[in-house]
Structure formats: structure tokens, C-alpha cells
mmCIF file of C-alpha atoms and ligand atoms in Angstrom:
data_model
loop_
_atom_site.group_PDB
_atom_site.id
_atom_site.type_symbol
_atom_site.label_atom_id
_atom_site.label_comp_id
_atom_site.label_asym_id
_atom_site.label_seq_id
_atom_site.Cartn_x
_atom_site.Cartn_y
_atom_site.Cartn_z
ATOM 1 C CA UNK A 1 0.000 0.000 0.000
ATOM 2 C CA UNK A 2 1.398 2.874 -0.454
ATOM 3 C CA UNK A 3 1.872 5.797 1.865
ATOM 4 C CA UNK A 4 1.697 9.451 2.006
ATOM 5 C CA UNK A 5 2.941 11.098 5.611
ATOM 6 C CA UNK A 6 0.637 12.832 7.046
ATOM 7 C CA UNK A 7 1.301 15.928 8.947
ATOM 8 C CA UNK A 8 -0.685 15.825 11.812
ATOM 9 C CA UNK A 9 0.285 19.336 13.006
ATOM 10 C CA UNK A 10 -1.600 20.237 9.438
ATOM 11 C CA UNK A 11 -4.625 18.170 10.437
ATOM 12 C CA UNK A 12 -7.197 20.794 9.821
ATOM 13 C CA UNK A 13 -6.974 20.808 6.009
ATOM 14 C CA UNK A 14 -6.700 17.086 5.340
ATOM 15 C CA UNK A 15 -9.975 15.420 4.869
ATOM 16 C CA UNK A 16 -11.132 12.235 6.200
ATOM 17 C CA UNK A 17 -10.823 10.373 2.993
ATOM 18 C CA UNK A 18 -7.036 11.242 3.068
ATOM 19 C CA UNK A 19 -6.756 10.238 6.686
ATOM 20 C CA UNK A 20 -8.600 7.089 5.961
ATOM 21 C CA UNK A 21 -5.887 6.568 2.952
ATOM 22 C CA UNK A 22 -3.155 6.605 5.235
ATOM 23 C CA UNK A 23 -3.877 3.803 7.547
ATOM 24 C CA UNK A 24 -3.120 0.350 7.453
ATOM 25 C CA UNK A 25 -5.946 -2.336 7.854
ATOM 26 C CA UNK A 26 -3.886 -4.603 7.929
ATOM 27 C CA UNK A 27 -1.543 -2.997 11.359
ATOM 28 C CA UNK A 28 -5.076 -1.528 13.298
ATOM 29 C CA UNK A 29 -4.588 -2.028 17.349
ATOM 30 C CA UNK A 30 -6.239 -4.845 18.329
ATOM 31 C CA UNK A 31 -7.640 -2.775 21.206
ATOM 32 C CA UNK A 32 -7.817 0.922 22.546
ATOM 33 C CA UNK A 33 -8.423 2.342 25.305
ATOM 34 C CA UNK A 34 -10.069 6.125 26.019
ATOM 35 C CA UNK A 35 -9.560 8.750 28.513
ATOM 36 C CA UNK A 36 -12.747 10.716 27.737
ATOM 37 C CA UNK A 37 -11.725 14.075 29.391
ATOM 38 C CA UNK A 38 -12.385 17.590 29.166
ATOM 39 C CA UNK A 39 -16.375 17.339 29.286
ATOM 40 C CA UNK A 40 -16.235 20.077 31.870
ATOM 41 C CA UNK A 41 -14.033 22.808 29.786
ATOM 42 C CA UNK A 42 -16.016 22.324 26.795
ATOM 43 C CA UNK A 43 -19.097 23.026 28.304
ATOM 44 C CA UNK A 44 -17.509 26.118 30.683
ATOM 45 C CA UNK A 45 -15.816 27.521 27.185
ATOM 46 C CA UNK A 46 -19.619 27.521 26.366
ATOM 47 C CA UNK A 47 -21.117 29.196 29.602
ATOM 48 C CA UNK A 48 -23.314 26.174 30.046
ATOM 49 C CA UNK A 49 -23.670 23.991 33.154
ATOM 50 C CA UNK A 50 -21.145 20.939 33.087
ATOM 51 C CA UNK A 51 -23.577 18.550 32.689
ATOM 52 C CA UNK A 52 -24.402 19.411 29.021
ATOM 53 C CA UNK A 53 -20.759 18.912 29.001
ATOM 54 C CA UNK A 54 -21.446 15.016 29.641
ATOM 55 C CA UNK A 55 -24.356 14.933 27.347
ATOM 56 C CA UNK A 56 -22.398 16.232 24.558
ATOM 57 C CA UNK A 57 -19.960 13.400 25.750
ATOM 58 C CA UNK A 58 -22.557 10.912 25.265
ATOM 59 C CA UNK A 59 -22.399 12.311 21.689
ATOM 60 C CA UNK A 60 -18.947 11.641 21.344
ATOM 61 C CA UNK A 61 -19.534 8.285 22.361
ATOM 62 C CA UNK A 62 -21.576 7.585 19.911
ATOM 63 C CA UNK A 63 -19.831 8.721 16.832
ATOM 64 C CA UNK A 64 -16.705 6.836 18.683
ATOM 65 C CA UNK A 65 -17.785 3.297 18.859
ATOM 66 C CA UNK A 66 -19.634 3.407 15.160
ATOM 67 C CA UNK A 67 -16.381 4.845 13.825
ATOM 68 C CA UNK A 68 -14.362 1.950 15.835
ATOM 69 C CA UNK A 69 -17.151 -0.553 15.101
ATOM 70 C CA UNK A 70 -16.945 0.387 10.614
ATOM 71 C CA UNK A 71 -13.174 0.293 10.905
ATOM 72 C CA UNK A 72 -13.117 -3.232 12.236
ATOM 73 C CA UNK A 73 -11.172 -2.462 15.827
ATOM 74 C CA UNK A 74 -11.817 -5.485 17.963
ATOM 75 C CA UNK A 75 -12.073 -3.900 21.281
ATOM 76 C CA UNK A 76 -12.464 -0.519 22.545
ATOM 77 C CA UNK A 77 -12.727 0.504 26.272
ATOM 78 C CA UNK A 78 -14.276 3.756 27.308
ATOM 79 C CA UNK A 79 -13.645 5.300 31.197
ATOM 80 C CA UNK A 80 -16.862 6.622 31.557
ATOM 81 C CA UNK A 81 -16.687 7.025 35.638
ATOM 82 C CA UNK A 82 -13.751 6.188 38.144
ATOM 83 C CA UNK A 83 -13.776 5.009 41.557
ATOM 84 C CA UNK A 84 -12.663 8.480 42.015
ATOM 85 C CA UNK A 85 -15.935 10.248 40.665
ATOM 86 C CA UNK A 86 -17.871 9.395 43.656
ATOM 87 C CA UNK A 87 -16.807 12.644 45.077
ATOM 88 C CA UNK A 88 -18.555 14.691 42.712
ATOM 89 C CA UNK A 89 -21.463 16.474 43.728
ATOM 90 C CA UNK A 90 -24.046 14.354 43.817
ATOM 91 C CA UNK A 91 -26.650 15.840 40.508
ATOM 92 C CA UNK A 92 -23.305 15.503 38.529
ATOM 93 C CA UNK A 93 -23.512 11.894 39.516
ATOM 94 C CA UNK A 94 -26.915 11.395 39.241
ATOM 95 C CA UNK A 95 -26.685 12.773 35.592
ATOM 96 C CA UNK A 96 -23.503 10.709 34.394
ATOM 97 C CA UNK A 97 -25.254 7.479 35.460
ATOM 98 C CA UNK A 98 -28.695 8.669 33.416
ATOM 99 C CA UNK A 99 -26.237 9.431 30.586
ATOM 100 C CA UNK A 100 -25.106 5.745 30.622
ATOM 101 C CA UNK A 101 -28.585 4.293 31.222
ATOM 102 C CA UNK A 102 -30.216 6.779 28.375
ATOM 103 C CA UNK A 103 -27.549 5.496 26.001
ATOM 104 C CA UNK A 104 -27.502 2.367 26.348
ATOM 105 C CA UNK A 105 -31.373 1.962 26.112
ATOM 106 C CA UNK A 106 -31.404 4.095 23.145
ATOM 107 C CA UNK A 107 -28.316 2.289 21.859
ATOM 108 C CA UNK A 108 -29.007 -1.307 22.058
ATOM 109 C CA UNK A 109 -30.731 -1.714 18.737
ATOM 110 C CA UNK A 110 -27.933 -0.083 17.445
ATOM 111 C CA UNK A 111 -25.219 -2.514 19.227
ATOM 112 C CA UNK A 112 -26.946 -5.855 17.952
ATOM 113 C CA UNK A 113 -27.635 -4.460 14.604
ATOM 114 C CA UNK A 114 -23.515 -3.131 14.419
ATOM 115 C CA UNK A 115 -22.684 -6.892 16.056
ATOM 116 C CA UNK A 116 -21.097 -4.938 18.815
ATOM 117 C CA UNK A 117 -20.638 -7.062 22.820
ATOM 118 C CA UNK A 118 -20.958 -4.871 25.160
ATOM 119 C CA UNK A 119 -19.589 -5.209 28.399
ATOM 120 C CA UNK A 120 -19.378 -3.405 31.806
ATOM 121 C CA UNK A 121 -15.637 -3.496 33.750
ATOM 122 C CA UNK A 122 -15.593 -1.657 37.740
ATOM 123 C CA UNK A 123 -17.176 -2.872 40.583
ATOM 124 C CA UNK A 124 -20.753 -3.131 40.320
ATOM 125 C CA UNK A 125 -21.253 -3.166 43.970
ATOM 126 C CA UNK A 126 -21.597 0.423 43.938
ATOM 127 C CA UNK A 127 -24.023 1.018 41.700
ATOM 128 C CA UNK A 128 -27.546 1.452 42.260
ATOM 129 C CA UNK A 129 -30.028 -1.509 41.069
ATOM 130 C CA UNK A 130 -31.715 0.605 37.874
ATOM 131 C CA UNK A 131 -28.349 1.644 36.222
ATOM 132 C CA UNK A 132 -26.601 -2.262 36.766
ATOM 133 C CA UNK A 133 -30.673 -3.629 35.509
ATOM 134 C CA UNK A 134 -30.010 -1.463 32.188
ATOM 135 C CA UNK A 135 -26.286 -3.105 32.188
ATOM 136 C CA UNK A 136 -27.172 -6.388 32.635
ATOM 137 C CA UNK A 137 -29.732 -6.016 29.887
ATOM 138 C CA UNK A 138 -27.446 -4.740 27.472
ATOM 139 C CA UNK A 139 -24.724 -7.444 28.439
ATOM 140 C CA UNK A 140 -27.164 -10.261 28.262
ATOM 141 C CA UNK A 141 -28.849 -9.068 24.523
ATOM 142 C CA UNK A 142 -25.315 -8.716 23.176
ATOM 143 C CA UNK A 143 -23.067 -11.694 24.652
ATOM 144 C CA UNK A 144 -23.275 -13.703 21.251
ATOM 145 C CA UNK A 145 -22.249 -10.902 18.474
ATOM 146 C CA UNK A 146 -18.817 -11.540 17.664
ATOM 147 C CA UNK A 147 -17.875 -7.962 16.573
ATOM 148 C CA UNK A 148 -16.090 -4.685 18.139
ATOM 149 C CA UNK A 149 -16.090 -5.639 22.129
ATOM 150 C CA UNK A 150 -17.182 -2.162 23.453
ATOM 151 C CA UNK A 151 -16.157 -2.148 27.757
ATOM 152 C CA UNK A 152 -17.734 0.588 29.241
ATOM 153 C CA UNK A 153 -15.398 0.930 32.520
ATOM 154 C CA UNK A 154 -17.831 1.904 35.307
ATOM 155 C CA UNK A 155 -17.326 2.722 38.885
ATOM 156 C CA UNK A 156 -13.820 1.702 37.913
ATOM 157 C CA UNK A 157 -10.233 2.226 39.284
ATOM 158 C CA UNK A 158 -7.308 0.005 38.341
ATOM 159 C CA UNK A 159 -5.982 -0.243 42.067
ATOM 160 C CA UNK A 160 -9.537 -1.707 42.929
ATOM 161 C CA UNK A 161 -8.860 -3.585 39.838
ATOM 162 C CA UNK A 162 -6.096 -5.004 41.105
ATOM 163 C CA UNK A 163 -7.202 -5.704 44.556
ATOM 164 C CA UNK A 164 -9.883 -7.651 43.435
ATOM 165 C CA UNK A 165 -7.848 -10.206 41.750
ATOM 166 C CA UNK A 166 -5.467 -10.018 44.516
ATOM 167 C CA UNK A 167 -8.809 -11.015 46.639
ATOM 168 C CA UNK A 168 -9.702 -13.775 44.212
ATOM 169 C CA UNK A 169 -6.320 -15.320 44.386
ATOM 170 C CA UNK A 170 -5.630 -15.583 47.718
ATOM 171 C CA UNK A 171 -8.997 -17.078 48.050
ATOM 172 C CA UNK A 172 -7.836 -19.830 45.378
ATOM 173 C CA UNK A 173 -4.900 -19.787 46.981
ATOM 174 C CA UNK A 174 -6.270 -20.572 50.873
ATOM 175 C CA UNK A 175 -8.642 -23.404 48.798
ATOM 176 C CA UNK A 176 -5.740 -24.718 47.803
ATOM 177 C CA UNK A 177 -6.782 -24.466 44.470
ATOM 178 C CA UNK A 178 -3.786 -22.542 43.215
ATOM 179 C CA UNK A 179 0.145 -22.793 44.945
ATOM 180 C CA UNK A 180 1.734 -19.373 45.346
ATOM 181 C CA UNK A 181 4.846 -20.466 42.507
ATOM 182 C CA UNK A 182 2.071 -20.699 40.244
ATOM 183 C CA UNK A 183 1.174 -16.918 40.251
ATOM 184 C CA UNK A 184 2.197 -15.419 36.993
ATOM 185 C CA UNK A 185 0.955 -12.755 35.018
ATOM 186 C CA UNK A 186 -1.363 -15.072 32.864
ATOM 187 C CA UNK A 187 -3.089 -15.560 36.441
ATOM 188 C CA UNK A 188 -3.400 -12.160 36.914
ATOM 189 C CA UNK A 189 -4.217 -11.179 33.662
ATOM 190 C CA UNK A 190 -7.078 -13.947 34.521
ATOM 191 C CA UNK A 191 -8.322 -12.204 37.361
ATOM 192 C CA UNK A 192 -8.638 -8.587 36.164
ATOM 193 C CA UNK A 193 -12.024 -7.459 34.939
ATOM 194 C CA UNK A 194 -10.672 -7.670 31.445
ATOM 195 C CA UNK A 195 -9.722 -11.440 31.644
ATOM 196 C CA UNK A 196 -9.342 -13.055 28.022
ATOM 197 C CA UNK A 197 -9.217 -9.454 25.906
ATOM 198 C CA UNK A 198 -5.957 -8.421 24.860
ATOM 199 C CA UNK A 199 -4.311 -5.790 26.446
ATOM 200 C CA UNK A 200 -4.828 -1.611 24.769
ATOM 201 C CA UNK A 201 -2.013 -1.514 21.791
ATOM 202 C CA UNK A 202 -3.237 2.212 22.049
ATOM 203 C CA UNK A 203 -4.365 4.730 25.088
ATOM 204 C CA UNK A 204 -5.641 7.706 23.840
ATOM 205 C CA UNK A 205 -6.176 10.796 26.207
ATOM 206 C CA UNK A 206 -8.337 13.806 25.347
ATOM 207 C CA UNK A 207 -7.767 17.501 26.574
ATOM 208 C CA UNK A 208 -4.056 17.355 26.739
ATOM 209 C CA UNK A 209 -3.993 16.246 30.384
ATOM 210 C CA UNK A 210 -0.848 13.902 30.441
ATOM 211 C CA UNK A 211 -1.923 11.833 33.347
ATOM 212 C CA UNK A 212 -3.052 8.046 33.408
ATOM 213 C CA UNK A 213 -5.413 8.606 36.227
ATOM 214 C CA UNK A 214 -5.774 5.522 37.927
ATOM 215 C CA UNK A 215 -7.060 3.483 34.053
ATOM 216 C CA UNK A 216 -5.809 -0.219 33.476
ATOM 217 C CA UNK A 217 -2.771 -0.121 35.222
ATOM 218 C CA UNK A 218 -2.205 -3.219 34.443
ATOM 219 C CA UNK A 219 -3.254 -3.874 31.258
ATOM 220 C CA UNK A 220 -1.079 -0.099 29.843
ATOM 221 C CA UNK A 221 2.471 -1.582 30.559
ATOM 222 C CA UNK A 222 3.299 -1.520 26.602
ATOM 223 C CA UNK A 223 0.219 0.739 25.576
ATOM 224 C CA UNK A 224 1.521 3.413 22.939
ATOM 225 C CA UNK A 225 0.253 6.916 24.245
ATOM 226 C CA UNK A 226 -2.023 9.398 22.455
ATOM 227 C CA UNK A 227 -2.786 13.133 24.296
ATOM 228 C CA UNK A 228 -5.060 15.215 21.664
ATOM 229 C CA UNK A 229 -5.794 18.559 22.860
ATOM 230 C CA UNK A 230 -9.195 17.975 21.375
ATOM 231 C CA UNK A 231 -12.072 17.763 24.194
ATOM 232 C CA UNK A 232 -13.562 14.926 24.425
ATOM 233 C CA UNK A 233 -17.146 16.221 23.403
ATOM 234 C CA UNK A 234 -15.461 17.448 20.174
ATOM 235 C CA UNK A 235 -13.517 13.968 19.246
ATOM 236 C CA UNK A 236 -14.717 13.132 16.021
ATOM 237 C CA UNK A 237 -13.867 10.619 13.662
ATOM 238 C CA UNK A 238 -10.540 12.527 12.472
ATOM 239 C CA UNK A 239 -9.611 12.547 15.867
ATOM 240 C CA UNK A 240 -9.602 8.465 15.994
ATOM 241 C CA UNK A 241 -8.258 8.403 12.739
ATOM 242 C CA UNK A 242 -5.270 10.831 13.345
ATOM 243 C CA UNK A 243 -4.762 8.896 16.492
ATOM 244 C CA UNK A 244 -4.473 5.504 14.786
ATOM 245 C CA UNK A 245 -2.002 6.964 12.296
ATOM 246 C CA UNK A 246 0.154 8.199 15.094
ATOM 247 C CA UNK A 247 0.113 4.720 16.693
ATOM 248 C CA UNK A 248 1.266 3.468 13.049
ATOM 249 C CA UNK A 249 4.131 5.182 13.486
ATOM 250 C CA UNK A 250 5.227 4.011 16.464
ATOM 251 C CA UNK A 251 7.979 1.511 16.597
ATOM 252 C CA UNK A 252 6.922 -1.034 19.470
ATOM 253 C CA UNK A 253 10.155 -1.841 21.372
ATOM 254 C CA UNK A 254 8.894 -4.267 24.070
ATOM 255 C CA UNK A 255 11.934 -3.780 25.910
ATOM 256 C CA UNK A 256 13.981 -4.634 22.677
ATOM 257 C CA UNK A 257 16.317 -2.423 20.883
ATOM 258 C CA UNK A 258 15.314 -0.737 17.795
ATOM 259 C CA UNK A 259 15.595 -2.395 14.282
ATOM 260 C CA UNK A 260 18.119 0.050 13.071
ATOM 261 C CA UNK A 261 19.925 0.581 16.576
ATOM 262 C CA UNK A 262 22.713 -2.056 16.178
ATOM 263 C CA UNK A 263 24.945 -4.299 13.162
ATOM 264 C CA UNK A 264 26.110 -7.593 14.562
ATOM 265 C CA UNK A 265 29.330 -7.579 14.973
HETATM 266 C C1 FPP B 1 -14.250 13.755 32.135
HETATM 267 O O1 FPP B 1 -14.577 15.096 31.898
HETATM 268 C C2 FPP B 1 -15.357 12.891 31.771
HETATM 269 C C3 FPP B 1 -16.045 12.122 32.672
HETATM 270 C C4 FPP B 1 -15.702 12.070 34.092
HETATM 271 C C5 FPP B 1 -17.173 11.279 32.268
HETATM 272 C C6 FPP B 1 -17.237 10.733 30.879
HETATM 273 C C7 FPP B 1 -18.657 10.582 30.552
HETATM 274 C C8 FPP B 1 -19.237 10.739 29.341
HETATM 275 C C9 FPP B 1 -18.464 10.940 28.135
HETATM 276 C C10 FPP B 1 -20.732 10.753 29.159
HETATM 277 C C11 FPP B 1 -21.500 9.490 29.366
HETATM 278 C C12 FPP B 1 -20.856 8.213 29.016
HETATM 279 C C13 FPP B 1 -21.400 7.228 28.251
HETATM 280 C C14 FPP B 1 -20.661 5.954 28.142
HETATM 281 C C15 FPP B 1 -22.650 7.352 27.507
HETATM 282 P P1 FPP B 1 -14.478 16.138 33.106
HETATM 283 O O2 FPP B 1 -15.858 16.329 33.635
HETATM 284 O O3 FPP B 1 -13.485 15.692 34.109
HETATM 285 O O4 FPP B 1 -13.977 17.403 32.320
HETATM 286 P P2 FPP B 1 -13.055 18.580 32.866
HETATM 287 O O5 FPP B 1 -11.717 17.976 33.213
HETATM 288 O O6 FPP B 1 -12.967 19.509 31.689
HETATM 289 O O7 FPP B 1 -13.762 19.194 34.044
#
């Protein structure tokens, strides 16, 4: 295939079609991973309360898992509300968690027809009966499509990530189901919420923050790294596009040298 270099510093006068041109089927991350952040800004840039901030979010989300869905990613994970978020005031709350139940009721058609599993990661402890009920629903009608996996992490934190399969093992371990030697990372990697998927090839992070903020710790080890200064309201199809491009030019090092770093002696 050949390829043109894009300058993404000269983003705003390529169209998608040439963005589109520039990628590589064949070299897509298997999965990626958002920070959805600057909800808040956008909707204070606009004098408007923060929560149209969020719904304009839920906006965002859309457009994001049909563009991820029509480019054939196989998983996508979305941090939609942290551990953390509790300590929000409370009608902030109250209207992120309506966000989530609103979308994925008006959604769900949309997920079966687009062959798309979706999937809740966090601790649903937490959350209250109607918002897991509109979870479970949209888990259950979309176990079987074998498409984009779309995790919606929810009430999530990767230390209580972490601590949960921490919990789970030592359980196995006092059954004497498991010995201690025999704790590796495929064990762990067994025990996180995101047992069986692959971990993110790509984290993106909206709003230029250049913080990690407690998301997959775990999983991130070798993720390649994407800050847009594009709020997360505003992320549009370029914006996944351009992001993907810059992952394509990434030369994954796994701890190895470079391909052009050494001649054998
Ligand atoms: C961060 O922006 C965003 C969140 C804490 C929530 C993300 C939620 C959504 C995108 C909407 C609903 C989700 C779904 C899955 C339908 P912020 O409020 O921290 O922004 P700020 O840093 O500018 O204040």
C-alpha cells in the first residue's frame, strides 16, 4: 500500500478520505483504550452547566464506537466514571449514570444491529439496582455478536482492579486451588475485569492532560500513548483516525532495541 505522511500538526486541512488513505488495515490495534476528558471545559468555554458537558460526551460516544465498530477495531474501552468520581457532587452523579442508562437503552438496537458485545468493567457493587438492571440487559442481549467488544469501565479504578484479583487469588490460593509459585501474570491477567481481551495496543487521552489517572494499570504496561488537545465532546472521527495513524508510526520496542539501533558484529 502505499503511503503518504501525514502531517498531523496540518490536520485541519486534510480530509477524512485522506486520513482514511493513510492507515493500514492490515496494522489496526487490536484494542484501545479512552480517557474521555475535558467534558467540563467544553461546556464552561460555552457558559453552560457541566452537565451538558457530559451529554455532549454521550455524543462523542456515539460517533466513537460506530467509527471503531466500521473500521473493524476489535475492542475498545471507554472510562466513563472512576472510583474516584464518587466525590462529585451528587446531581453531577446522578446525571452521568442517566447518561449511561439513556444510552444504552437508546443504543441497544444499534449494538446488535452493528454486532457490537458490550460489556461493563468496575465494581458493580456500587451502583444502584436501575443503572446495573439497564447493564445487565445490554450485556445479556449482546453476549453472542462476535464484533467490536465495546467495555464501558464503570465505577472503575485500576488499584480496585487489582485488589480484586489479589482477593480472588488468595482465596484460590487458601482453597488450595492454586500454589503461590504458580502466580504469573497469565493468572493475573485472569483475574482482572478484562480477563481473556488483549491488552490496549493504544491509550488515547483527550484535553491534553498527560496523566493516566488511575485506568488499566495493568493492562497499559506496553500501551503506545495518544494526548489530543481535542475535548472529548469534540472527538470526532478525524480525531480516531489521526490517532491511529500516530500509533502506526510508532515503533513497538517491548523492551527490545530498535531495528536500526545495532549491526552484529
Ligand atoms: C471527564 O470530563 C469525563 C467524565 C468524568 C465522564 C465521561 C462521561 C461521558 C463521556 C458521558 C456518558 C458516558 C457514556 C458511556 C454514555 P471532566 O468532567 O473531568 O472534564 P473537565 O476535566 O474539563 O472538568
Amino acid at each position: 500500500m502505499a503511503m503518504r505522511r501525514v502531517d498531523l500538526a496540518a490536520i485541519d486541512r486534510i480530509t477524512n478520505e485522506d486520513l482514511l488513505s493513510e492507515l493500514d488495515p492490515a496494522r489496526l490495534p487490536r484494542h484501545v483504550a479512552i480517557i474521555m476528558d475535558g467534558n467540563g471545559r467544553w461546556a464552561a468555554k460555552r457558559r453552560l452547566p457541566r452537565v451538558a458537558g457530559h451529554r455532549a460526551g454521550a455524543d462523542a460516544v456515539r460517533r466513537t464506537v460506530e467509527t471503531a465498530a466500521r473500521l473493524g477495531l476489535e475492542c475498545l474501552t471507554l472510562y466513563a466514571f472512576s472510583t474516584e468520581n464518587w466525590k462529585r457532587p451528587r446531581y453531577e452523579i446522578r446525571a452521568l449514570m442517566d447518561l449511561l442508562v439513556e444510552y444504552l437503552a437508546k443504543e441497544l438496537h444499534s449494538l446488535k444491529k452493528n454486532n457490537i458485545q458490550f460489556r461493563m468493567i468496575g465494581r458493580s457493587e456500587e451502583l444502584h439496582i436501575s443503572v446495573l438492571e439497564q447493564i445487565r440487559k445490554g450485556e445479556l442481549a449482546t453476549f453472542q455478536n462476535t464484533g467490536l467488544r465495546l467495555n464501558i469501565a464503570l465505577n472503575y479504578g485500576g488499584r480496585t482492579e487489582i485488589v480484586d484479583a489479589f482477593r480472588k487469588i488468595a482465596r484460590d490460593v487458601a482453597a488450595g486451588r492454586v500454589q503461590p509459585d504458580q502466580i504469573d501474570d497469565e493468572l493475573i491477567n485472569h483475574n482482572l475485569y478484562t480477563r481473556s481481551l488483549p491488552d490496549p495496543d493504544l491509550l488515547i487521552r483527550t484535553s491534553g492532560e498527560m496523566r493516566i489517572s488511575n485506568f488499566l494499570l495493568w493492562q497499559i504496561a506496553y500501551s503506545e500513548i495518544h494526548v489530543t488537545e481535542t475535548l472529548w465532546p469534540d472527538f470526532c472521527e478525524r480525531d480516531l483516525l489521526a490517532a491511529l495513524i500516530d500509533y502506526q508510526k510508532r515503533e513497538r520496542r517491548y523492551g527490545r532495541i530498535g531495528h536500526l539501533e545495532d549491526v552484529p558484529a
